[in-house]
Each structure stands twice: as structure tokens, then as C-alpha cells.
Short mmCIF file of C-alpha atoms in Angstrom, two decimals:
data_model
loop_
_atom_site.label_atom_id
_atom_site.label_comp_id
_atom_site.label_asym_id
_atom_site.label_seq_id
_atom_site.Cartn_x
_atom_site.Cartn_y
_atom_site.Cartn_z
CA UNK A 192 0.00 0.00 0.00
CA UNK A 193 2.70 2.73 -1.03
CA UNK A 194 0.10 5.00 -1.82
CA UNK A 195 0.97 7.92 -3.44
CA UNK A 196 -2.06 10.91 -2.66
CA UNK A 197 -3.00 13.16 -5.78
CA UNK A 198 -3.04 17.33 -5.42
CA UNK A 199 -6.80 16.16 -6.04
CA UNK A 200 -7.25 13.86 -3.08
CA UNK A 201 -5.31 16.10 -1.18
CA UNK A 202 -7.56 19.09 -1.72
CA UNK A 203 -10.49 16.78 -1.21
CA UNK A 204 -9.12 15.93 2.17
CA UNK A 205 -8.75 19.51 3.19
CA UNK A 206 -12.23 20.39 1.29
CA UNK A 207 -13.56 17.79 3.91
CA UNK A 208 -11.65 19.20 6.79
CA UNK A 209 -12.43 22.63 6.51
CA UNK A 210 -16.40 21.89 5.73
CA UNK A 211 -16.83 18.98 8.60
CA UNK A 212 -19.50 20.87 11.40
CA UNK A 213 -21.03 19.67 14.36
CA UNK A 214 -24.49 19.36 13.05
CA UNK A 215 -27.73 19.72 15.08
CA UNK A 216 -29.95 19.84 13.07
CA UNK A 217 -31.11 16.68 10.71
CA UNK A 218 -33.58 15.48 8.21
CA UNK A 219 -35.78 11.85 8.71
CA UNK A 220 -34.33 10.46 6.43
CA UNK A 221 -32.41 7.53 7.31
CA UNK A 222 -28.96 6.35 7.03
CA UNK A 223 -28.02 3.33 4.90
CA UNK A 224 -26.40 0.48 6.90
CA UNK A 225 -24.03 0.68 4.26
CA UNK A 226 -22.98 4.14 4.95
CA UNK A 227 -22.80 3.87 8.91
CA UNK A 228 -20.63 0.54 8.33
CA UNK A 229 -18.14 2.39 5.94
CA UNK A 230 -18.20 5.52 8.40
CA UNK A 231 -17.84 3.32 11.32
CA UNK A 232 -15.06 1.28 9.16
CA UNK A 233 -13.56 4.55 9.11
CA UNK A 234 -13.16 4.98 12.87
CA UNK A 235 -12.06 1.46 13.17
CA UNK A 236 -8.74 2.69 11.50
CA UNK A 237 -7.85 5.34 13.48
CA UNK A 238 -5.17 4.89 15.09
CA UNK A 239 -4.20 3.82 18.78
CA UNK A 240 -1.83 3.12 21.39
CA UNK A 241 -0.33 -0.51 21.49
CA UNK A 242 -3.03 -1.12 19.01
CA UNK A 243 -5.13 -1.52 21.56
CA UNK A 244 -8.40 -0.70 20.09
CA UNK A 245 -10.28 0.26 22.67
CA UNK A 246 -13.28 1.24 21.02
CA UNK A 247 -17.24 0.11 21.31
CA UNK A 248 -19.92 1.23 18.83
CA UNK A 249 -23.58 1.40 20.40
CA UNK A 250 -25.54 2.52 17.57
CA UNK A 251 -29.63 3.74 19.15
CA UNK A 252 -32.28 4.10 16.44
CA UNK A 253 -35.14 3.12 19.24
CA UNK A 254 -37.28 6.63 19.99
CA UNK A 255 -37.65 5.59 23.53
CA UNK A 256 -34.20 5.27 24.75
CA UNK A 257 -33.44 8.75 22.37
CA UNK A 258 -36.03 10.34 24.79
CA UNK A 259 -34.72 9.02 28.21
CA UNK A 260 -31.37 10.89 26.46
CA UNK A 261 -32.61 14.06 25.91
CA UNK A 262 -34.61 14.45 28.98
CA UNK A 263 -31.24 14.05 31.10
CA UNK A 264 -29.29 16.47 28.59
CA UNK A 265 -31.77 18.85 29.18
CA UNK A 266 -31.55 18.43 32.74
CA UNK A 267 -27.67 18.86 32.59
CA UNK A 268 -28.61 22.07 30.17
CA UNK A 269 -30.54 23.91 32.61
CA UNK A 270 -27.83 23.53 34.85
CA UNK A 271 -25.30 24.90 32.54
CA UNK A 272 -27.33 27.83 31.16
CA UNK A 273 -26.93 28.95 34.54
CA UNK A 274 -23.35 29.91 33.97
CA UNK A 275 -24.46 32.87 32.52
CA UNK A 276 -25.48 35.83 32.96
CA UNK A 277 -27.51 38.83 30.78
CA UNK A 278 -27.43 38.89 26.93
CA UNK A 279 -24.58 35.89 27.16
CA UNK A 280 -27.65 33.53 29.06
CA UNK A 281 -30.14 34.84 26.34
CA UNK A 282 -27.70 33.78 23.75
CA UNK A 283 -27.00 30.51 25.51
CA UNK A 284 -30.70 29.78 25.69
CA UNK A 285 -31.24 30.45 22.42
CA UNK A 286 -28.63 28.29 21.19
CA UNK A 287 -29.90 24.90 19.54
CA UNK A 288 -27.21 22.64 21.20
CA UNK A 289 -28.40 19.08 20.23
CA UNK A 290 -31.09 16.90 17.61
CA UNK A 291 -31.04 13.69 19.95
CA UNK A 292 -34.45 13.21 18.93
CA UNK A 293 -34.60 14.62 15.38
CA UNK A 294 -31.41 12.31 14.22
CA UNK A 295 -32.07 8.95 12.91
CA UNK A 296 -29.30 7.09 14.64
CA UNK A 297 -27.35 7.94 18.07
CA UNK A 298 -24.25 6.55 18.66
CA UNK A 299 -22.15 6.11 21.64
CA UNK A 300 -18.62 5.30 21.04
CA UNK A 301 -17.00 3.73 24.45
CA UNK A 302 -13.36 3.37 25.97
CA UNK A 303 -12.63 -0.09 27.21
CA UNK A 304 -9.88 1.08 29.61
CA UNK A 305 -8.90 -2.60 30.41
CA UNK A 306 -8.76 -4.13 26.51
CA UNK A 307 -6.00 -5.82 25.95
CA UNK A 308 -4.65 -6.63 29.39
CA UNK A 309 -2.90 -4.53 32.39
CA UNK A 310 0.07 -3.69 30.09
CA UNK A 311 -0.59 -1.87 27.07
CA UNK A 312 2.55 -1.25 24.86
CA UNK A 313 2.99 2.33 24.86
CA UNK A 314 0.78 3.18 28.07
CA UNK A 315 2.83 3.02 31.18
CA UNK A 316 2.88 6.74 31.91
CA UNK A 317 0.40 8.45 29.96
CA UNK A 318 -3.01 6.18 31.05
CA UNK A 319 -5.28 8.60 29.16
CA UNK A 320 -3.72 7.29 25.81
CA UNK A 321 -6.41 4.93 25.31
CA UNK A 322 -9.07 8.04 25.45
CA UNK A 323 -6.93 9.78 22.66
CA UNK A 324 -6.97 6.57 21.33
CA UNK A 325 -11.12 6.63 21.04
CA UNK A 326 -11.17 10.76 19.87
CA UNK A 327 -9.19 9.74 16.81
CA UNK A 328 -11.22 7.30 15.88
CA UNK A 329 -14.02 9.38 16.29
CA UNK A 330 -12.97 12.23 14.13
CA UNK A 331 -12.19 9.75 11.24
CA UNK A 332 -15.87 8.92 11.76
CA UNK A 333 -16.92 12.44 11.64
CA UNK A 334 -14.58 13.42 8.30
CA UNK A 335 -16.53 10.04 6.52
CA UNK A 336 -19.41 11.21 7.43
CA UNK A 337 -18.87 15.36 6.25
CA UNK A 338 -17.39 12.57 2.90
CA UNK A 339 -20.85 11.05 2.56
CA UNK A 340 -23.15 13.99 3.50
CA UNK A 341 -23.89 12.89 6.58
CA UNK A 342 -23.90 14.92 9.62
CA UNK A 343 -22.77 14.39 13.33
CA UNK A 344 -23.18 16.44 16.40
CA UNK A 345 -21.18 15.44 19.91
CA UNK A 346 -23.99 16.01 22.54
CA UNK A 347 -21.34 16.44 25.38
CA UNK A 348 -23.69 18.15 28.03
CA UNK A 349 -24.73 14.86 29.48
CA UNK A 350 -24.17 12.76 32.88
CA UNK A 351 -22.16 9.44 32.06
CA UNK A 352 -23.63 7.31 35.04
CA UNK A 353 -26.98 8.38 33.80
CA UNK A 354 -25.91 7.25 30.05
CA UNK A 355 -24.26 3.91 31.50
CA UNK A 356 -27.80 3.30 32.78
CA UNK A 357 -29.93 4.24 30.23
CA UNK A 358 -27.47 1.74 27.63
CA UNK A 359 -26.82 -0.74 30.08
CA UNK A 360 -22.64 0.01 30.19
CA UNK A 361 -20.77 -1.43 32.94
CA UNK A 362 -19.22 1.01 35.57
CA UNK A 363 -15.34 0.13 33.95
CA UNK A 364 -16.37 1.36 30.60
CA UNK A 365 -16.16 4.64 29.51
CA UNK A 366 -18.52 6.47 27.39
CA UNK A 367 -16.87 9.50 25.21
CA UNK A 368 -19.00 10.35 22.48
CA UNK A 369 -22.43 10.56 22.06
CA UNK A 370 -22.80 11.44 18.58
CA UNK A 371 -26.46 12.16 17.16
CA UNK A 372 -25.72 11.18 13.18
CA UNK A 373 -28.62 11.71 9.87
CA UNK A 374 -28.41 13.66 7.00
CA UNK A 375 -27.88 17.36 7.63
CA UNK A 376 -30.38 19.91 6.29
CA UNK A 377 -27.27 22.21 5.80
CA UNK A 378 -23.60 22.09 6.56
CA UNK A 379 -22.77 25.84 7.78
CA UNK A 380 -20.23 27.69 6.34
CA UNK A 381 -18.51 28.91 9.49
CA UNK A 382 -19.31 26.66 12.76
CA UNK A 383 -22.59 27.54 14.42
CA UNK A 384 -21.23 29.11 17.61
CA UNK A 385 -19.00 31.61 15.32
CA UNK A 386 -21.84 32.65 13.51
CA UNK A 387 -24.09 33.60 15.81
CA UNK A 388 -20.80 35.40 17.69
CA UNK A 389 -20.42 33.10 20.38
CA UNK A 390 -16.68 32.90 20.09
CA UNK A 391 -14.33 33.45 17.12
CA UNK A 392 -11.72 31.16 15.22
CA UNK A 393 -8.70 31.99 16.79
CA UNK A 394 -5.05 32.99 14.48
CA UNK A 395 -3.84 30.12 13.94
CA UNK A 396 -0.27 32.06 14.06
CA UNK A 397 -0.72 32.87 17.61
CA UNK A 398 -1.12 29.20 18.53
CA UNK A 399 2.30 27.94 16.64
CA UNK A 400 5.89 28.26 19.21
CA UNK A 401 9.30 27.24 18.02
CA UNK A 402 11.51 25.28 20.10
CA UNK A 403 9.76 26.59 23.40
CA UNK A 404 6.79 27.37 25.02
CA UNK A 405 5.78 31.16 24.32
CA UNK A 406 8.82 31.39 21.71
CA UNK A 407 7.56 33.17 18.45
CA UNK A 408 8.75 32.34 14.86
CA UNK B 91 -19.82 25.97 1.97
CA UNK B 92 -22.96 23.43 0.87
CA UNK B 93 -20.11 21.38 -0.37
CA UNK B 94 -21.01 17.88 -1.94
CA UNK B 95 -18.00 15.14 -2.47
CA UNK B 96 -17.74 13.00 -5.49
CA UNK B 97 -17.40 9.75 -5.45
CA UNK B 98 -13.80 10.35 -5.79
CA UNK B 99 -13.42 12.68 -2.93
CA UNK B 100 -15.00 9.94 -0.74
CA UNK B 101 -12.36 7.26 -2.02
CA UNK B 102 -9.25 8.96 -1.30
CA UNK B 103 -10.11 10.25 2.02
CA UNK B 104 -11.06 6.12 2.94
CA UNK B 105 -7.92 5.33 1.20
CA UNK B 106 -5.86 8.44 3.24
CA UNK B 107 -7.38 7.05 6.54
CA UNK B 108 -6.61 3.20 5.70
CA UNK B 109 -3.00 3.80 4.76
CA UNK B 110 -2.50 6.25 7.90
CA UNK B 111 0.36 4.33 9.87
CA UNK B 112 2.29 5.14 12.77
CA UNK B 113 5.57 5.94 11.27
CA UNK B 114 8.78 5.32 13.31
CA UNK B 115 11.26 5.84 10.54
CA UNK B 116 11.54 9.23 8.56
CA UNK B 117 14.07 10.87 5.79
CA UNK B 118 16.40 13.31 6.92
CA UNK B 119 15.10 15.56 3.83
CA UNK B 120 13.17 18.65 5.56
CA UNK B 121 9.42 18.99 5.73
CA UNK B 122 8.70 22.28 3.76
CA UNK B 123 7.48 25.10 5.88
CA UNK B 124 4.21 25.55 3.53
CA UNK B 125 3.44 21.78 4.12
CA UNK B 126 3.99 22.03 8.04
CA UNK B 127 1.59 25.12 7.70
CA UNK B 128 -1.35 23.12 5.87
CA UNK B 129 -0.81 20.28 7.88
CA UNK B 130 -1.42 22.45 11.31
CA UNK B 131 -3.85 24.14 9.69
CA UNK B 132 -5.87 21.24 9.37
CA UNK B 133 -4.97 20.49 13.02
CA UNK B 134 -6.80 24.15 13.66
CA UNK B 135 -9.57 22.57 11.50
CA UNK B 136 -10.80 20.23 14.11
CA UNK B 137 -13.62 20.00 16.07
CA UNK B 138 -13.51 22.19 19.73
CA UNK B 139 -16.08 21.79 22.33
CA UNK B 140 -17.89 25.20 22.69
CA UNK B 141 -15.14 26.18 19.91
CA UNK B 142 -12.40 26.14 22.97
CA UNK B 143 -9.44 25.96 20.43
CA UNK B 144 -7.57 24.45 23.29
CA UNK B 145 -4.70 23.73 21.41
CA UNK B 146 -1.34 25.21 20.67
CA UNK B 147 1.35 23.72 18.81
CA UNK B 148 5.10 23.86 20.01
CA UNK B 149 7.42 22.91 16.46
CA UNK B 150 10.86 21.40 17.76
CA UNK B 151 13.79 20.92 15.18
CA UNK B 152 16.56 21.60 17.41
CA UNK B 153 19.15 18.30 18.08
CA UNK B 154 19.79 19.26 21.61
CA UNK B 155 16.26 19.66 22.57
CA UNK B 156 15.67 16.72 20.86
CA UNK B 157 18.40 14.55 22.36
CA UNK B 158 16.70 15.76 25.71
CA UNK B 159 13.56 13.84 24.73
CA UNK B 160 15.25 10.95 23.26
CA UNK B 161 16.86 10.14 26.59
CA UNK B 162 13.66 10.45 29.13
CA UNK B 163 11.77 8.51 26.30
CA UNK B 164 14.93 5.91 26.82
CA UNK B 165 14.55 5.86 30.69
CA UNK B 166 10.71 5.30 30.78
CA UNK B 167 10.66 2.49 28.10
CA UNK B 168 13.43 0.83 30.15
CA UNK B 169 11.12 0.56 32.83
CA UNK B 170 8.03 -0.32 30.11
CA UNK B 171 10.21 -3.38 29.11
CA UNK B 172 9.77 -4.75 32.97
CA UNK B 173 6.36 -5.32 32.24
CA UNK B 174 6.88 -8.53 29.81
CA UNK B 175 8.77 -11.32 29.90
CA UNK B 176 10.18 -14.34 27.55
CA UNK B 177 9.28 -14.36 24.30
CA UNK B 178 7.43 -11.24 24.53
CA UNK B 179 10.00 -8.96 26.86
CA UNK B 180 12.21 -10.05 23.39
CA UNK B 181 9.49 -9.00 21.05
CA UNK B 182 9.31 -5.98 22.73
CA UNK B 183 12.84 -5.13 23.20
CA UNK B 184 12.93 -5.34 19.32
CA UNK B 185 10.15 -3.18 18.12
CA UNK B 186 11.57 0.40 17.34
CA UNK B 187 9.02 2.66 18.87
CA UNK B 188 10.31 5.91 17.89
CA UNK B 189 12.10 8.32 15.47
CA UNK B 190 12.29 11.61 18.00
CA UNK B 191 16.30 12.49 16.49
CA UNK B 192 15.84 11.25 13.17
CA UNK B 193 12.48 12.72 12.39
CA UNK B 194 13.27 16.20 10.75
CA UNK B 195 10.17 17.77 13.48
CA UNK B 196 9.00 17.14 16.53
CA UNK B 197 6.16 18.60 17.65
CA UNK B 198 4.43 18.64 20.64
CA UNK B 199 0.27 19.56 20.81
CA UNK B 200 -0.86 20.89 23.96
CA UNK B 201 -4.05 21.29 25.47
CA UNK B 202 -4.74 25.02 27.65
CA UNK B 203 -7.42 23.49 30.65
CA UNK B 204 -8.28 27.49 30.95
CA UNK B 205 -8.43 28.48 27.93
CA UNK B 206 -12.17 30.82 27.16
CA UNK B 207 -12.72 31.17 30.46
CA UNK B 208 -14.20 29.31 33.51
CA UNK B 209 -17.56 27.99 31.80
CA UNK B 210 -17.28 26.50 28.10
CA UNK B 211 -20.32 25.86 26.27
CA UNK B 212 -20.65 22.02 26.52
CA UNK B 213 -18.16 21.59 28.72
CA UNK B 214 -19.82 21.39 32.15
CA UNK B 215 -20.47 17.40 32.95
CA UNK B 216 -17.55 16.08 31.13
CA UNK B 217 -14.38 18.15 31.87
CA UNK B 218 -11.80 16.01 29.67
CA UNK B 219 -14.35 17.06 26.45
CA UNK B 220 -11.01 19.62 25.96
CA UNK B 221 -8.68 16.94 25.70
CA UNK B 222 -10.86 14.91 23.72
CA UNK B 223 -11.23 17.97 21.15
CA UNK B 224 -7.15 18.24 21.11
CA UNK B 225 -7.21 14.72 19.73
CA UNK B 226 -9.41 14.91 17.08
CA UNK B 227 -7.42 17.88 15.52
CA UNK B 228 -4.91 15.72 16.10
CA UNK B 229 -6.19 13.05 13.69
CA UNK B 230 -7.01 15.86 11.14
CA UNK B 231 -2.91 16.32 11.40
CA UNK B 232 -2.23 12.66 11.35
CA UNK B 233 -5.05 12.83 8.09
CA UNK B 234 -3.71 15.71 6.37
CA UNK B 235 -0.02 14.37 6.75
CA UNK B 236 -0.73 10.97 5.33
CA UNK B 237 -2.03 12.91 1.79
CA UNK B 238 1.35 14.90 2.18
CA UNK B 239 3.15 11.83 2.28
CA UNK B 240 4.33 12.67 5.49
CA UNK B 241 5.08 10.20 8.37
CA UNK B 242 3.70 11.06 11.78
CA UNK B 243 4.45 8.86 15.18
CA UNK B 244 2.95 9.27 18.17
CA UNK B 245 5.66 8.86 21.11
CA UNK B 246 3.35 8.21 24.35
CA UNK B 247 6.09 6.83 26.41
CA UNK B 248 7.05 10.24 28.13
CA UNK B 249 6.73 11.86 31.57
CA UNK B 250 4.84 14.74 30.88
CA UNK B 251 6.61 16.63 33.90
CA UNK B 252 10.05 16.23 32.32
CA UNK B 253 8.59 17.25 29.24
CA UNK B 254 7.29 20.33 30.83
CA UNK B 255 10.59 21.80 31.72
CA UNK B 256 12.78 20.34 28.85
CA UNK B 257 9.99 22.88 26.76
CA UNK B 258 9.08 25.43 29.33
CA UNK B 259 5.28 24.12 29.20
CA UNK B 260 3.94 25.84 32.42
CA UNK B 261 2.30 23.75 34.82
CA UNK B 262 -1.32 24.10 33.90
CA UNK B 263 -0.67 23.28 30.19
CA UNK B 264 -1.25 19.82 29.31
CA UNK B 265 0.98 18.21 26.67
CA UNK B 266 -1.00 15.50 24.72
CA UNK B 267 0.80 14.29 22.35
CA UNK B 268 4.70 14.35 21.37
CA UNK B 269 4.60 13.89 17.15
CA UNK B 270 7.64 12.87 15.37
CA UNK B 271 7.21 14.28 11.74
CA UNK B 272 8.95 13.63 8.54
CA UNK B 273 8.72 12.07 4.75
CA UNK B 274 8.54 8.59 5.97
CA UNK B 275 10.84 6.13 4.49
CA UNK B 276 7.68 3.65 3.91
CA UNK B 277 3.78 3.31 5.14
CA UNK B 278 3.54 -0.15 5.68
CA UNK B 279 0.53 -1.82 4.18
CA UNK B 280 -0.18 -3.29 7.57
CA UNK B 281 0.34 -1.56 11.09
CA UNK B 282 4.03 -2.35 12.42
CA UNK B 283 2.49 -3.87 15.48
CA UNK B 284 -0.04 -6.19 13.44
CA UNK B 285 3.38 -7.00 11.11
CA UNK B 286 5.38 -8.13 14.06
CA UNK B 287 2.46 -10.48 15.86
CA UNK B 288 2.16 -8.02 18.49
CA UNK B 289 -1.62 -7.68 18.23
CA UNK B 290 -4.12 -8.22 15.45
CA UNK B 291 -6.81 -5.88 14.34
CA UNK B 292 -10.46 -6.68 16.21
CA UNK B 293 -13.16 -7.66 13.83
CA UNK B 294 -15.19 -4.66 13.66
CA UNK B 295 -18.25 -5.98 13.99
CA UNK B 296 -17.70 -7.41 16.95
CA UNK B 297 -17.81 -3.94 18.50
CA UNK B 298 -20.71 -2.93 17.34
CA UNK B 299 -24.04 -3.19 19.04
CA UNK B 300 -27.49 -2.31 19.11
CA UNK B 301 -29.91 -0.31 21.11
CA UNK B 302 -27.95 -1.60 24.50
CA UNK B 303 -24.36 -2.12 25.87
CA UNK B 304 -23.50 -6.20 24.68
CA UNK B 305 -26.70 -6.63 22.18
CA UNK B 306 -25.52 -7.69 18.98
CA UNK B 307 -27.35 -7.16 15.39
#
């Protein structure tokens, strides 16, 4: 597989980079099994430590179970709205922050902390490895899915022993993502929170030291 | 942006992610400063709960600083090796797990915990949702390098406190991932650790279930 990558795939790449959104909201319509197996394929081959693949896909189509979901993210919401304060609380309340119900599939992707034994090559002193492990897996799932028009929003304002219950997880494995996935009425130019002035995309320049911390090109 | 992908486009991103591999043997050639700039900005590209832009990016090409790495990654893998015996203490002992001096740039991705403030949207259950973001713009990276034909590796077997002061992180910065970088001498059409009979690759669908934690299709 010495695959050589044309200026045309690499342009589609970035294309598909720059134009990937967290969607919330989604048409009926449902997903092909064929398309979530080739976007799930696609998380399969992300990459991780020791090859450990700690990964679990529980894919929820069932209305019920979506509902038990959103009533405890709402819960959690109201909670978190009161963060803020004045025209920032309006704006927070006014914010459309999830389509639990709306998408045709959830999905939780999980962390099996203990795959693969008590030694994992390349784990001894940085444990969370298998976590990164799981988020790069998931955003090769969400760049498949931007690919085939689908859309995916992370619904991250949620309780995880509430989840475990609701999906029937055990307490040793960890839920990271819970991804509400369907086609997307419209894939924003500019992320959601940018556009309605939330926060702004930050120079990437500013980000970028040489050598060390705080040094500037 | 209502971009739509070809056909095409959705090929050679499946084929980018499939042939990803991480790379422990790089060209001395340098990476061209335009290519290290696309490739980060695709990094910038990823996904950020309540568009946190945690990140920064700290680019490394000096040999001393280098050499500084090379020998805590040397210390903490001798005591990683402790953790097998026989046949596999020998398999281990044999893998090459990194390219930190020959690899043209390291670069080490940090994650600010503080960064936007005390409350950030979507951020209020689940506080490691900021190091989960830093990962997936890390895959974008990992992504956007494999169309460059650039090797990445991932070296996890660090102390993240010596790393701190061989880079002047300060204490509140996270460092999630140390990346060598460089034109790799070969992607391997199977990972290294697969190749060598380390581990084998799961059968996907025997992570995937339905509607509940264990229920199969």
C-alpha cells in the first residue's frame, strides 16, 4: 500500500476538513447500513496506542431510549445555562445545542480502559492514551461522514452514570461520544457558535511556538 | 460551503485514513514550511467543544532539545520493558518505537485546561471534552499528513513533567501528544504492530451493538 495521494485527493481531504460541522440539526431520512458501516469502518482505522483498540460502537435508532437521552441532557442544560449571565444567558438559551431526537441514529462510542490486558505497549505513563486513542477514531468517523453527506453532532452536556444506565454500560467502561448522526439539512459555512458570535476562530499564528513554550517564529 | 463530495473525494479520504500508519522511521530531507503550515492548519480545523481551540502547537527541530527527549523517552521504556517477559520482553525489546532524532520535526500539541474562560459551552459534565477535542485535531494532522506523504508517530512513552521543563510548558498546560514528523521512508501496508504479531486488528463488527451495551445485530 505505497500510496501515493494526488493534489486532487489532497484538496479533497482539506475540502472535507475545513467543511466537517457539528451538526444539530437533521432530516428523517435515514442512514443506509451501508454508509454507517463504511463511516464506522472509518473509525475502526484510526489509530491507537499498542493497538489496543479500545473502542465500542452502540448505535440507538429506538425513539424511547433517544427520549430518556434528551430528557437528562436537558436536565444537565438547565444547569449549565446557569453559567451565565444577561445577553450571554439569552444567547446561551437560544442556542440549539443538540437533535437527539430529530437524528435517525445515536451513537455512543465507548473506551474499554482494560482491553488488551494490564500492560498496554505504549501506556505506562500516559493512562489517558487509550481516550486519545477513542477521539481519533471518532474524528475519522466524523470526516466520513462530512465525505458522505452525513452529519454528526457530539452532545457532550450529558451525565455518564446516567448514560451507563440508560445503555446498560458497565461502571469500567467509559462512554466518550455521544454522537447524534442523519443527514444534515445544511452544513454551515462557518461553525454555528462563530456565527451567531459566540466565540471566534482563533489565528492560527498565535497558537504555533518554536523550540519553546511562548517562543515566536 | 454546501459542499457535496464526489465519489472520488470519498475514495481517497477512505484510502488516506486506511493507509494512515504510525511511522517510526523518517528521511532526513526537511518537511517544507508551507506543508507544516497546511498540515497544522488542518490540526486548527478540528472539532472544539464550545469552539475552545484548546490547542497550541510547540514545532521542535533543534538536536539538543531533541536529544533531551530521546533520553527520558529511553529511561521510561526501560522501565516499560519490565512489564513482559520471555518471548514477549524479546518482542518488545525489538520493536523500534520511535524516530524523535531522526524525524526532521518534533512537535508537541498541547491542550490550555483554561483556555475561554471558567464555563465552556458544553463543557460542564464532562471536563476532559477539551482533551478529547485536542485529539481529534490531532487526527485531522495525522489525516492531512498521510495525503502529504508525510510520516507522523505518536511517542506516548514520556513523563509529561520532564517534558514540561525540557519545553518550558507551564504547569497548567497539558501536553497531549509528542509527534515525530517527517517524509517517511515507507507506510507499511499493515500496522508495524499487526506485522510483528504483536496484536491483530479486532473484527469490527464485533464492537458494534445495538440499542444496548452487549446486544448484537
Amino acid at each position: 500500500m505505497e500510496e501515493a495521494f494526488t493534489p486532487e485527493d489532497r484538496a479533497a481531504l482539506y475540502r472535507i476538513i475545513e467543511s466537517r460541522r457539528d451538526v444539530r440539526a437533521f432530516r428523517s431520512d435515514p442512514v443506509p447500513n451501508e454508509v454507517l458501516f463504511r463511516i464506522l469502518t472509518a473509525a475502526h482505522h484510526g489509530p491507537s496506542v499498542g493497538f489496543m483498540q479500545p473502542w465500542n460502537f452502540l448505535v440507538i435508532r429506538d425513539p424511547g431510549t433517544k427520549r430518556f437521552v434528551k430528557a437528562m441532557c436537558e436536565a444537565e442544560n438547565g444547569r449549565a445555562a446557569m453559567n451565565y449571565a444577561g445577553d450571554r444567558a439569552t444567547l446561551y438559551r437560544s442556542l440549539k445545542l443538540e437533535g437527539i431526537e430529530e437524528a435517525p441514529i445515536n451513537l455512543c462510542v465507548t473506551c474499554d480502559r482494560l482491553r488488551s490486558g494490564p500492560h498496554v505497549l505504549g501506556r505506562n505513563t500516559i493512562v489517558d492514551t487509550d481516550l486519545y486513542s477513542t477521539c481519533c477514531a471518532i474524528e475519522n468517523l466524523w470526516l466520513a461522514a462530512r465525505a458522505e453527506g452525513v452529519g454528526v453532532g457530539w452532545v457532550s452536556i450529558l451525565n455518564n452514570d446516567d448514560l451507563r444506565q440508560i445503555l446498560g454500560i458497565p461502571a469500567e467502561i467509559l462512554p466518550v461520544a455521544y454522537l447524534c448522526i442523519g443527514y444534515a439539512n445544511e452544513f454551515s459555512p462557518i461553525p454555528d457558535l462563530e456565527r451567531r458570535g459566540w466565540a471566534d476562530r482563533l489565528p492560527l499564528q498565535d497558537l504555533i511556538f518554536v523550540e519553546r513554550w511562548g517562543q515566536k517564529v
